mmCIF file of C-alpha atoms and ligand atoms in Angstrom:
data_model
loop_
_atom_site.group_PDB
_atom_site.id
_atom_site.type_symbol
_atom_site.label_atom_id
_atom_site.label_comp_id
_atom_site.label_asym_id
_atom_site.label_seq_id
_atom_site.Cartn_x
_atom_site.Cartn_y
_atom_site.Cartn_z
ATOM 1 C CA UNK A 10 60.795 50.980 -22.807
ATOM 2 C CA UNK A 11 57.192 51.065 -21.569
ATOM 3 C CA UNK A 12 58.272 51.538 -17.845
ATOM 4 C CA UNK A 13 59.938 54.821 -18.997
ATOM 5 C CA UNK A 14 57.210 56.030 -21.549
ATOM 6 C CA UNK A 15 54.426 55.316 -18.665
ATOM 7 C CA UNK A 16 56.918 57.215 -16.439
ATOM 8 C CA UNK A 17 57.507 60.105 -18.792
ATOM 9 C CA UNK A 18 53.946 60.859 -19.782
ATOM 10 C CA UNK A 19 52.248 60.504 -15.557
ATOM 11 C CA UNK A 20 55.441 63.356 -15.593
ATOM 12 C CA UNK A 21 54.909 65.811 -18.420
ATOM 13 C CA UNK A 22 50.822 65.372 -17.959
ATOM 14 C CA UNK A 23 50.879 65.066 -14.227
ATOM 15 C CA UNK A 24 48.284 62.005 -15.123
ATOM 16 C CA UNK A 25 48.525 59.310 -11.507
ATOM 17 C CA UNK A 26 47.421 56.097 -12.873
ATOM 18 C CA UNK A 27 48.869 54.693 -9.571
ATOM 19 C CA UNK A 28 52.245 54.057 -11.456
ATOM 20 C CA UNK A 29 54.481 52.187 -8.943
ATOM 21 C CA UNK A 30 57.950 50.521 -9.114
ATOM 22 C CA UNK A 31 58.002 48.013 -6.957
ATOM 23 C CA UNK A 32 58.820 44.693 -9.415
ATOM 24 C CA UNK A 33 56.825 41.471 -9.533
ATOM 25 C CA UNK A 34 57.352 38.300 -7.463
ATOM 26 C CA UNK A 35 57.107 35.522 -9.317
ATOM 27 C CA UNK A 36 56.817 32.446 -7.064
ATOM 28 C CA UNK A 37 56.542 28.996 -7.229
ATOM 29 C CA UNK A 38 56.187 25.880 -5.542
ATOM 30 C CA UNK A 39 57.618 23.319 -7.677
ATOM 31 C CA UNK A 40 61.194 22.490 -8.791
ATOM 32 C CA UNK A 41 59.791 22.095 -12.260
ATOM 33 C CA UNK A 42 58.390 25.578 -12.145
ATOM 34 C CA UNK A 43 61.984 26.680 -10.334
ATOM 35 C CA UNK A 44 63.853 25.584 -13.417
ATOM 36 C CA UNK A 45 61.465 27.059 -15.618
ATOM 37 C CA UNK A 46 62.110 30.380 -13.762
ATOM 38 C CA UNK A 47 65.313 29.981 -13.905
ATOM 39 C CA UNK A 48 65.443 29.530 -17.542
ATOM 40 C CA UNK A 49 63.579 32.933 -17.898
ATOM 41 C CA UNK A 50 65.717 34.690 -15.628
ATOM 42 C CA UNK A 51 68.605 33.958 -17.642
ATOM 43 C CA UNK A 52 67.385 34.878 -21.023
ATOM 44 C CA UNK A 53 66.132 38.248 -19.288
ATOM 45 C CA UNK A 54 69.609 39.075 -17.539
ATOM 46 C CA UNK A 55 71.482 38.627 -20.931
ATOM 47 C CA UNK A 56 68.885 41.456 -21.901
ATOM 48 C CA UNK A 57 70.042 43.457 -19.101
ATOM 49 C CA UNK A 58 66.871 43.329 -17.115
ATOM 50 C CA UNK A 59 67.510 43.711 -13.398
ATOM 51 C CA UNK A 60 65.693 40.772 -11.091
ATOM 52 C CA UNK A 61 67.238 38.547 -8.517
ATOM 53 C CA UNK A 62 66.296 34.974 -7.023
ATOM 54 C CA UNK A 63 65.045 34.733 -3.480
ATOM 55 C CA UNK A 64 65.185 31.798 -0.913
ATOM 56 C CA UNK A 65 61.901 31.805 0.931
ATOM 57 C CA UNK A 66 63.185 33.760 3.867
ATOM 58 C CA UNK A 67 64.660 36.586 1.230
ATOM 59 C CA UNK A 68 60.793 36.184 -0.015
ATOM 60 C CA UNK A 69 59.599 36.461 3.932
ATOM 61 C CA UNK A 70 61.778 39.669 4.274
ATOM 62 C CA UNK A 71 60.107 41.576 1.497
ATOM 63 C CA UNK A 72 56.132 40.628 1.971
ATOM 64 C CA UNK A 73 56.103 40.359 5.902
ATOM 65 C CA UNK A 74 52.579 40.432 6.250
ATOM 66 C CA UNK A 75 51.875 37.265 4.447
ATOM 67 C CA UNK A 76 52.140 34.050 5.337
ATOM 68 C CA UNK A 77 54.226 31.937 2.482
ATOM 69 C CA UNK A 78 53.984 28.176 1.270
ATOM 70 C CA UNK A 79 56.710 28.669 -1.589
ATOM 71 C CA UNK A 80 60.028 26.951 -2.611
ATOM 72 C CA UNK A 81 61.149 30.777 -3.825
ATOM 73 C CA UNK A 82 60.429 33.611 -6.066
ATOM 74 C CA UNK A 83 61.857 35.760 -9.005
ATOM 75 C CA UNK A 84 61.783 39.468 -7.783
ATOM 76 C CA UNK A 85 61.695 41.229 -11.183
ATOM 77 C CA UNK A 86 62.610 44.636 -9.913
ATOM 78 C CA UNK A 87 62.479 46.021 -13.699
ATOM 79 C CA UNK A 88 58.990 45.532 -13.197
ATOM 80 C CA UNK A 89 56.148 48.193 -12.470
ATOM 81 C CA UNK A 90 52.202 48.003 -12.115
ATOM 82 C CA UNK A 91 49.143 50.343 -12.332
ATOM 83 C CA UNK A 92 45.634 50.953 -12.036
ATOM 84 C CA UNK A 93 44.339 50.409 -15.556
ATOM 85 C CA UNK A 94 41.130 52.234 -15.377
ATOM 86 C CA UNK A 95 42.721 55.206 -14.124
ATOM 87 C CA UNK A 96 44.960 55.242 -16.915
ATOM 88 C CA UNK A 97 42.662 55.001 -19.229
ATOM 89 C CA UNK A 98 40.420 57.440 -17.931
ATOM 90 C CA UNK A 99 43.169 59.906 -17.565
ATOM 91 C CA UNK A 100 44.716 59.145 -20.693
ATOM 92 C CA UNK A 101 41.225 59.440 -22.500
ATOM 93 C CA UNK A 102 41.043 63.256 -20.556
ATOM 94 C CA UNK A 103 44.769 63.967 -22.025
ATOM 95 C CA UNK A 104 43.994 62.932 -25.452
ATOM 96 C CA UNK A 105 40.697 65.184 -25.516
ATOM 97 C CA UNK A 106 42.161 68.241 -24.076
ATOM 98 C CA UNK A 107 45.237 67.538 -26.848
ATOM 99 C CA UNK A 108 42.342 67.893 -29.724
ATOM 100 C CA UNK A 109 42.041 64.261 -30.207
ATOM 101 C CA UNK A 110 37.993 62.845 -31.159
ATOM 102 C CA UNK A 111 36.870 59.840 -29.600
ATOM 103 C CA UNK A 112 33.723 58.637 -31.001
ATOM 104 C CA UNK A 113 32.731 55.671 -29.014
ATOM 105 C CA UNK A 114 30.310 52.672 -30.351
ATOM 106 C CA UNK A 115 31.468 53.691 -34.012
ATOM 107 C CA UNK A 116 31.738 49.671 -34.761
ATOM 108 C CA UNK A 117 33.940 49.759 -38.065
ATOM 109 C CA UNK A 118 31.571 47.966 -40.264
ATOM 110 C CA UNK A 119 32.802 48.167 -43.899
ATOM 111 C CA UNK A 120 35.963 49.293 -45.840
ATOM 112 C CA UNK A 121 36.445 50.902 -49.374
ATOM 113 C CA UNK A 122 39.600 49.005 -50.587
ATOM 114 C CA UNK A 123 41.069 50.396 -54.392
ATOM 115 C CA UNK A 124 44.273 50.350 -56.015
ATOM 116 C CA UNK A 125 46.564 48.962 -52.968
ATOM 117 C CA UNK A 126 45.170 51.312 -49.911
ATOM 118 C CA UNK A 127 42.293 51.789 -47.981
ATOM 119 C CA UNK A 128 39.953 54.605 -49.850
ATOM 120 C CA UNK A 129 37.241 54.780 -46.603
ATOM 121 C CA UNK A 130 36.138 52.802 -43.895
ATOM 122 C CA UNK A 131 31.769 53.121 -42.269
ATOM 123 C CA UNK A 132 31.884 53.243 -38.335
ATOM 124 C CA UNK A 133 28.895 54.158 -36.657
ATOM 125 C CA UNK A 134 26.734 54.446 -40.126
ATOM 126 C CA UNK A 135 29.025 57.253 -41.094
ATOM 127 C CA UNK A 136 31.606 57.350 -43.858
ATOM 128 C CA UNK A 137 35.458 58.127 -43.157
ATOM 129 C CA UNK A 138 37.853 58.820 -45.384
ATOM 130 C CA UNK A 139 41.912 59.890 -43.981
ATOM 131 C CA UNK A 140 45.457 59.113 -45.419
ATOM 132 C CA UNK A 141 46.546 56.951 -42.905
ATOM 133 C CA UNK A 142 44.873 53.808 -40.686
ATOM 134 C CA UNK A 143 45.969 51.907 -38.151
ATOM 135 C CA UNK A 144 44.161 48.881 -36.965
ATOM 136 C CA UNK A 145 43.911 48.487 -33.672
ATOM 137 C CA UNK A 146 40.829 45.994 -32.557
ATOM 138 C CA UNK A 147 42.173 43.396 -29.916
ATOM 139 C CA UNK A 148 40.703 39.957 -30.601
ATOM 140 C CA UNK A 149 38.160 42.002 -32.924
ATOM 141 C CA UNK A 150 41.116 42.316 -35.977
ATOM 142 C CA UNK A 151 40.990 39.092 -37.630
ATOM 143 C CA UNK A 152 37.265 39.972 -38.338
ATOM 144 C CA UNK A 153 37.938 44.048 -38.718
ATOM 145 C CA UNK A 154 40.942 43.009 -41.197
ATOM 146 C CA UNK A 155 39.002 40.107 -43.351
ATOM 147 C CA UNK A 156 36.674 43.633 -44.198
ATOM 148 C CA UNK A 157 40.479 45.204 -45.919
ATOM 149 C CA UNK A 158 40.869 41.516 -47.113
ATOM 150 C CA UNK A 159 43.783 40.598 -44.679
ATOM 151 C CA UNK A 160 44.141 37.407 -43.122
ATOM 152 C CA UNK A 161 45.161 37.586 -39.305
ATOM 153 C CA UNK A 162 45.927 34.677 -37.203
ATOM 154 C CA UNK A 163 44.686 35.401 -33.632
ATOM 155 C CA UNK A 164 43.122 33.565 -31.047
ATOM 156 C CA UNK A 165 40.848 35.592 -27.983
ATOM 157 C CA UNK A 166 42.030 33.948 -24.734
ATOM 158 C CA UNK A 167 39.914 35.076 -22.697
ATOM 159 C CA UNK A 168 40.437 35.850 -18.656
ATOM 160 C CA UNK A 169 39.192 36.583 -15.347
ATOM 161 C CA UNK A 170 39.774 38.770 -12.553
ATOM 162 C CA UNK A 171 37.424 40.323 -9.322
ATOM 163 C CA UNK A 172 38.460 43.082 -6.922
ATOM 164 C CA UNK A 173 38.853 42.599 -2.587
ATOM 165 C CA UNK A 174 39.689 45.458 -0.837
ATOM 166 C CA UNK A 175 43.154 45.492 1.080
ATOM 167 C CA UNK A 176 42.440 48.401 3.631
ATOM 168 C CA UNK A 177 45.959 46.972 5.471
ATOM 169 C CA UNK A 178 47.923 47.229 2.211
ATOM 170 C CA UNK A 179 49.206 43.045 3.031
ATOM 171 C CA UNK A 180 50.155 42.544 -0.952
ATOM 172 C CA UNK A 181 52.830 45.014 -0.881
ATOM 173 C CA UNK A 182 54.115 43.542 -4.467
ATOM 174 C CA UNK A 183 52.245 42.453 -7.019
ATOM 175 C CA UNK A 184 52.359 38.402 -7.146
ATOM 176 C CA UNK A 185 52.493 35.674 -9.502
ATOM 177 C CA UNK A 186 51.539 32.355 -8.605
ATOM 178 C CA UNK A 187 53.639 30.529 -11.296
ATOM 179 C CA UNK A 188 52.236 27.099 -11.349
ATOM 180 C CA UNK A 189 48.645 28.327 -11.018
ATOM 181 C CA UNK A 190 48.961 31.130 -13.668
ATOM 182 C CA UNK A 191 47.402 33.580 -11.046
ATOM 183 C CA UNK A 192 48.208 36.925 -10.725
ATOM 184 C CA UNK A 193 47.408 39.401 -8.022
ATOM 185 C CA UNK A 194 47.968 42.813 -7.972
ATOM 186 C CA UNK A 195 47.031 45.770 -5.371
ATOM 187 C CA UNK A 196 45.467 48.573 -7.028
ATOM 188 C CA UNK A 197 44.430 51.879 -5.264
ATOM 189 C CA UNK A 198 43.825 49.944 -1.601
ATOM 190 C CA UNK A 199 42.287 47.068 -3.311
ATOM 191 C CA UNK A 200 43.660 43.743 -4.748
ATOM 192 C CA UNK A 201 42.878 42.601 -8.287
ATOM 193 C CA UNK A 202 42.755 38.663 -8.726
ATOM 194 C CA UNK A 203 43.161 37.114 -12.134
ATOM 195 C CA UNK A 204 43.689 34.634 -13.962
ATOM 196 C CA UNK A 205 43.067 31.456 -17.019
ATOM 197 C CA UNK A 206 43.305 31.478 -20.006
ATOM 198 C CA UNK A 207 40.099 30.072 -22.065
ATOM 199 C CA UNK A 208 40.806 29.585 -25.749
ATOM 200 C CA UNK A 209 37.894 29.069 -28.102
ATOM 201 C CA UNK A 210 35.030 31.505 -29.299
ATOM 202 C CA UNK A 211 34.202 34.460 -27.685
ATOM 203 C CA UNK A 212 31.206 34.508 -25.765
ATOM 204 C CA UNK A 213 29.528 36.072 -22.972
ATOM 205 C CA UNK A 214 29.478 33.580 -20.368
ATOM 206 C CA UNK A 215 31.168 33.630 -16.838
ATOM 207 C CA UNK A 216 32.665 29.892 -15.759
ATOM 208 C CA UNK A 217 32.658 29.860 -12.112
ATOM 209 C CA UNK A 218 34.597 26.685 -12.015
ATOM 210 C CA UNK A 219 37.690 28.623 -13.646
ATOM 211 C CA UNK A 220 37.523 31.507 -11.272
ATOM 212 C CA UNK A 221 36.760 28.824 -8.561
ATOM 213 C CA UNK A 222 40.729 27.975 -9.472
ATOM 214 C CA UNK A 223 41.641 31.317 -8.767
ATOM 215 C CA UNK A 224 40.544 31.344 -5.591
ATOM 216 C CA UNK A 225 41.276 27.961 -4.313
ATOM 217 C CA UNK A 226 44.602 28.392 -5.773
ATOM 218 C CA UNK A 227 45.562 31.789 -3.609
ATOM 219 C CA UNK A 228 45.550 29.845 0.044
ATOM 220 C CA UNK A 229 48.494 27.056 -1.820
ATOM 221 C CA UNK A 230 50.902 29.910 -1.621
ATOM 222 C CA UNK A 231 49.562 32.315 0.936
ATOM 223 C CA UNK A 232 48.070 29.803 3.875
ATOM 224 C CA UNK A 233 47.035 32.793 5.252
ATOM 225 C CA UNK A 234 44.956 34.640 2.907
ATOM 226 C CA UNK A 235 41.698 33.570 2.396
ATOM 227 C CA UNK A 236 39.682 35.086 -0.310
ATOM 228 C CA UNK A 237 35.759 34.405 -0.703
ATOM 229 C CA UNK A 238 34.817 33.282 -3.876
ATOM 230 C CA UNK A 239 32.992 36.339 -5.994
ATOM 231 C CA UNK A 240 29.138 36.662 -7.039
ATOM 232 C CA UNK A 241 29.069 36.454 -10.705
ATOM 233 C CA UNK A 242 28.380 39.830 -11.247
ATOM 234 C CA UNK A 243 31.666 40.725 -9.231
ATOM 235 C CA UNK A 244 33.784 38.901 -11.925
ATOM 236 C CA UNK A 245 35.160 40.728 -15.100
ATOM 237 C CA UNK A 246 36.251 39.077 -18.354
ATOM 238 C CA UNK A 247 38.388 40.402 -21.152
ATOM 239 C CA UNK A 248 39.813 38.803 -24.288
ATOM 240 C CA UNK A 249 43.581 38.523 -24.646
ATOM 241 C CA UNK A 250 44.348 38.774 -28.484
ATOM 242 C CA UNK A 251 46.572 35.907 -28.908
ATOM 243 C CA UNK A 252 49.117 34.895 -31.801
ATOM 244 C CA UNK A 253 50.172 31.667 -32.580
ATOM 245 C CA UNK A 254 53.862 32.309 -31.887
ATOM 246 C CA UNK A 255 53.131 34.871 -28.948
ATOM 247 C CA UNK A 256 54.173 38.029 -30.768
ATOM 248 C CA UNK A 257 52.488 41.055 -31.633
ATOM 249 C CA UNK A 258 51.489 42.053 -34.940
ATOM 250 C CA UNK A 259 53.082 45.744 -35.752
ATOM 251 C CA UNK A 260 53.664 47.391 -38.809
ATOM 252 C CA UNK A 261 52.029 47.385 -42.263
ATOM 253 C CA UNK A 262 50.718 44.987 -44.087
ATOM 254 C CA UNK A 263 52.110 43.750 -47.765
ATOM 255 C CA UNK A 264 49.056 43.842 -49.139
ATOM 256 C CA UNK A 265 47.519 47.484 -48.489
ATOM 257 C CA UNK A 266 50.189 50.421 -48.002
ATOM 258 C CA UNK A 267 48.094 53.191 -46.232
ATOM 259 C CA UNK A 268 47.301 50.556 -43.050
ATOM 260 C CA UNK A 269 49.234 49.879 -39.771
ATOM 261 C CA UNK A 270 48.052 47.320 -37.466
ATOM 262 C CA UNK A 271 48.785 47.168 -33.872
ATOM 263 C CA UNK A 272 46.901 44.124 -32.188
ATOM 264 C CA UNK A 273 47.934 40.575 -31.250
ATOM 265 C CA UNK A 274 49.815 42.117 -27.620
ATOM 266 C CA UNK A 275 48.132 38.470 -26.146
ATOM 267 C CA UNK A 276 48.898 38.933 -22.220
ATOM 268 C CA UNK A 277 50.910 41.835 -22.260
ATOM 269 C CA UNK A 278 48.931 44.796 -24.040
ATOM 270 C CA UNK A 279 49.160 47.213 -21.073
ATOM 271 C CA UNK A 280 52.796 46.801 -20.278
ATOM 272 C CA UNK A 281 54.016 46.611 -23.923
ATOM 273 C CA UNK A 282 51.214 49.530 -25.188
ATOM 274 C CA UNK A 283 53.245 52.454 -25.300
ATOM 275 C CA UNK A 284 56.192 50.920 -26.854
ATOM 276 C CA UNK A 285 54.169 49.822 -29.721
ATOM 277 C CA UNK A 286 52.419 53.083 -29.600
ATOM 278 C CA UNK A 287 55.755 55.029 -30.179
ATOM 279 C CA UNK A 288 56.386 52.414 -33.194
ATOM 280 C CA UNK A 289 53.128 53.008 -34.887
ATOM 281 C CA UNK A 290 53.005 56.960 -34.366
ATOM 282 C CA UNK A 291 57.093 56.797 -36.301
ATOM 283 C CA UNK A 292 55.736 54.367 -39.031
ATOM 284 C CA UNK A 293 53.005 56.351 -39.978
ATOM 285 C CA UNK A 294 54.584 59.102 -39.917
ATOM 286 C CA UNK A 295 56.847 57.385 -42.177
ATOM 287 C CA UNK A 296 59.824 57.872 -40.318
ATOM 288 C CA UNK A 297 62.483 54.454 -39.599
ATOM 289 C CA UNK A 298 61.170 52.871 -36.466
ATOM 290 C CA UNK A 299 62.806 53.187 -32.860
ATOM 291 C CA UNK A 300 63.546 49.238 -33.105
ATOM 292 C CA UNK A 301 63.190 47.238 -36.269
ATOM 293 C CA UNK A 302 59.793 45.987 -36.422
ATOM 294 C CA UNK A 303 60.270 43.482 -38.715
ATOM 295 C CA UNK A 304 59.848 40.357 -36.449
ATOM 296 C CA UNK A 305 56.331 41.404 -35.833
ATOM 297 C CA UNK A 306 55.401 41.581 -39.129
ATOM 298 C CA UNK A 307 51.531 41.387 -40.048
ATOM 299 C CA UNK A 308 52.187 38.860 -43.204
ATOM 300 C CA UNK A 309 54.588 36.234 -41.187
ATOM 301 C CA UNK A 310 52.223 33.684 -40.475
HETATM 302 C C1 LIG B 414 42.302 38.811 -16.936
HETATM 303 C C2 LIG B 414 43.284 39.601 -17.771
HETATM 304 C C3 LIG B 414 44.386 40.144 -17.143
HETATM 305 C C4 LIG B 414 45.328 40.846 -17.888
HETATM 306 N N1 LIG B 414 46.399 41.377 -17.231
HETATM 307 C C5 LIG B 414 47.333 42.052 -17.949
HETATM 308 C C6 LIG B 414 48.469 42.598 -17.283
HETATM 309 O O1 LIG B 414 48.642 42.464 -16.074
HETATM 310 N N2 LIG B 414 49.384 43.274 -18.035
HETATM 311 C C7 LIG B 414 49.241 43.441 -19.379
HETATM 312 O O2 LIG B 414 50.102 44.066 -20.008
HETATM 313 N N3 LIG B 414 48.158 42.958 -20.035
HETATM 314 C C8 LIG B 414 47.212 42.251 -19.355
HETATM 315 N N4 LIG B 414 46.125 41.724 -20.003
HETATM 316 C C9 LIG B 414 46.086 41.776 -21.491
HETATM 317 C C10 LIG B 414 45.532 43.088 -22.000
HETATM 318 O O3 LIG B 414 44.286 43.344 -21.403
HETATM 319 C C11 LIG B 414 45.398 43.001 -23.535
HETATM 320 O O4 LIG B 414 46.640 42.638 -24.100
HETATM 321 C C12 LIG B 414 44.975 44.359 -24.084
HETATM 322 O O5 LIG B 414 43.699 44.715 -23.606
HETATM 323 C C13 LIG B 414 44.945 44.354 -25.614
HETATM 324 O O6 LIG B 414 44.697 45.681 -25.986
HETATM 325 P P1 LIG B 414 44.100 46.038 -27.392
HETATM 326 O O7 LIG B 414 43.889 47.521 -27.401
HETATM 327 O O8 LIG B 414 44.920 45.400 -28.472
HETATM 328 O O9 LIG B 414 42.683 45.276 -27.450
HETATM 329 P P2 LIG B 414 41.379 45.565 -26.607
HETATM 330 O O10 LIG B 414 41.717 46.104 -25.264
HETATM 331 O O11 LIG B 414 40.568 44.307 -26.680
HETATM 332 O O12 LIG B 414 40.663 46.726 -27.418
HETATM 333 C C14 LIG B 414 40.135 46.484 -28.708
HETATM 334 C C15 LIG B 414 39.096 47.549 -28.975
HETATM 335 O O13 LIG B 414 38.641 47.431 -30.342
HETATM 336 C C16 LIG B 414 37.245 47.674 -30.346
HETATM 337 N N5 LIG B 414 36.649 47.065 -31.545
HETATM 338 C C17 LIG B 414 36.436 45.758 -31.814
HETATM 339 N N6 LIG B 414 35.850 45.605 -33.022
HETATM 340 C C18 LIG B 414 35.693 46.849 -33.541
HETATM 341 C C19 LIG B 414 35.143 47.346 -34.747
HETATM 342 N N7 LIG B 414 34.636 46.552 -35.689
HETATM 343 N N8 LIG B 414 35.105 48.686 -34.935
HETATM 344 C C20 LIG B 414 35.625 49.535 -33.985
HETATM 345 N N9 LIG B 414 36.176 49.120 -32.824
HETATM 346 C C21 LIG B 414 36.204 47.788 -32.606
HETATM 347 C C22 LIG B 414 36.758 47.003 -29.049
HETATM 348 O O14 LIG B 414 35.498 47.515 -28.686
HETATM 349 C C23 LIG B 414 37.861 47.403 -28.081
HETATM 350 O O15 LIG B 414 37.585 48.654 -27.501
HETATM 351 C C24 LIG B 414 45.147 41.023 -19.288
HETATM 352 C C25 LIG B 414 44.014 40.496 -19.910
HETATM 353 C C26 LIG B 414 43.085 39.792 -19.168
HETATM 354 C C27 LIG B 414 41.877 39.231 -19.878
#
């Protein structure tokens, strides 16, 4: 659903975010992994979800330029990628010229709660008062929903990824290293690496020794690519807001009616944003939702 919303909108708003669809190789090294591929792939084709297994010479055929240590891939050709930062700064232009205000470092720091529904919320030392809310803060909501007095269960898992340029274009398709939980993806003539997943508090420190397993793990499935390990200041972090059973939360919550949250997307908030996006526009609009929502209900943990 979120391939063909990201396709529709770069079409009606002529916004290039670098959309391409060229699918995701999965690969891996290890029977264990293999199986657990497999196991995916099978779930995902009784969805309908086009994506084939390769042998290492199918894998050879389609990324020529690199050199591969692998037992095989999944090619998940239903798959697309882009260059977040141009699609949000595009987006951000769209939603201005559309009439939308975007008042940045407004930190929501209290809420007016009476009779069932949010009355006003203070961001930026400035009161707000509206109909309809929809909560929205990444690892932030447990904190920005224990101000409406709802309890969220989320976890930040927090992540790392640097940039290399690829002037010769050798990552043709974005790449995951299965067994290493590395992903690397070329974005406008460069190649994002990333990667871990650090549970605990947040906090604004850099470990070298996990992006030190990024790198070293790149050369274990591409003998030929050898990437330099980054300066500190080269590495980015970001919080992935986590649930405990790995789904989002969407919809509104039992205990206030005028709220809809939309947080909790863990690993997958780009690729599943739009979908919930669509959701939350129809639910507070009122209107019955384009798929049921209720398995990602707010109040079932
Ligand atoms: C290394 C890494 C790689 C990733 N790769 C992918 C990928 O390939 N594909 C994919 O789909 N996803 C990926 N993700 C996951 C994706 O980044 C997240 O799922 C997504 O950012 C979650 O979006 P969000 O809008 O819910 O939260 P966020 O992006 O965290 O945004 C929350 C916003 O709320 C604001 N906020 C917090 N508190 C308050 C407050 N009190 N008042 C007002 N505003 C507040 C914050 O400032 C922030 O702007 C990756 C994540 C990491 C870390």
């Amino acid at each position: 659903m979120s391939r063909q919303l990201y396709t529709e909108l770069s079409e009606r708003s002529g916004i290039d975010a670098g959309l391409q669809h060229k699918g995701i190789l999965a690969f891996y090294k290890t029977e264990k992994a293999a199986e657990d591929e497999l196991q995916l792939v099978e779930a995902a084709a009784e969805l309908g979800l086009d994506m084939g297994v390769l042998n290492p010479a199918e894998c050879r055929a389609l990324q020529p330029q690199l050199e591969l240590d692998v037992l095989g891939a999944v090619h998940y050709r239903c798959d697309s990628h882009l260059t977040p930062m141009l699609l949000m700064s595009s987006l951000q232009q769209e939603l201005l010229a559309s009439g939308v205000s975007i008042l940045p470092r407004h930190e929501v720091t209290e809420a007016e709660v009476a009779g069932g529904a949010i009355k006003a919320i203070t961001a930026g030392g400035k009161r707000f008062m509206a109909d309809k809310f929809v909560l929205a803060a990444g690892s932030w909501s447990p904190a920005v929903a224990a101000k409406l007095g709802i309890r969220i269960s989320l976890m930040p898992g927090k992540g790392y990824s640097f940039m290399r340029p690829d002037p010769e274009g050798i990552v043709g398709i974005p790449a995951l290293l299965c067994e290493a939980r590395v992903a690397i993806t070329p974005m406008n003539g460069q190649i994002r690496y990333g990667g871990t997943m650090e549970l605990g508090r947040m906090n604004d420190k850099v470990n070298m020794k996990r992006v030190e397993g990024i790198v070293s793990a790149i050369p274990r499935y591409f003998p030929g690519l050898r990437v330099d390990m980054p300066a500190q200041e080269e590495v980015w972090y970001g919080y992935r807001p986590s649930s405990p059973d790995g789904l989002p939360y969407i919809g509104h919550s039992r205990r206030l009616q005028n709220v809809v949250l939309a947080t909790g997307h863990g690993m997958m908030g780009l690729s599943l944003g739009p979908a919930t996006g669509l959701l939350v526009s129809e639910l507070v609009e009122g209107k019955s939702p384009s798929i049921s929502v209720s398995a990602f209900s707010p109040d079932r943990l």
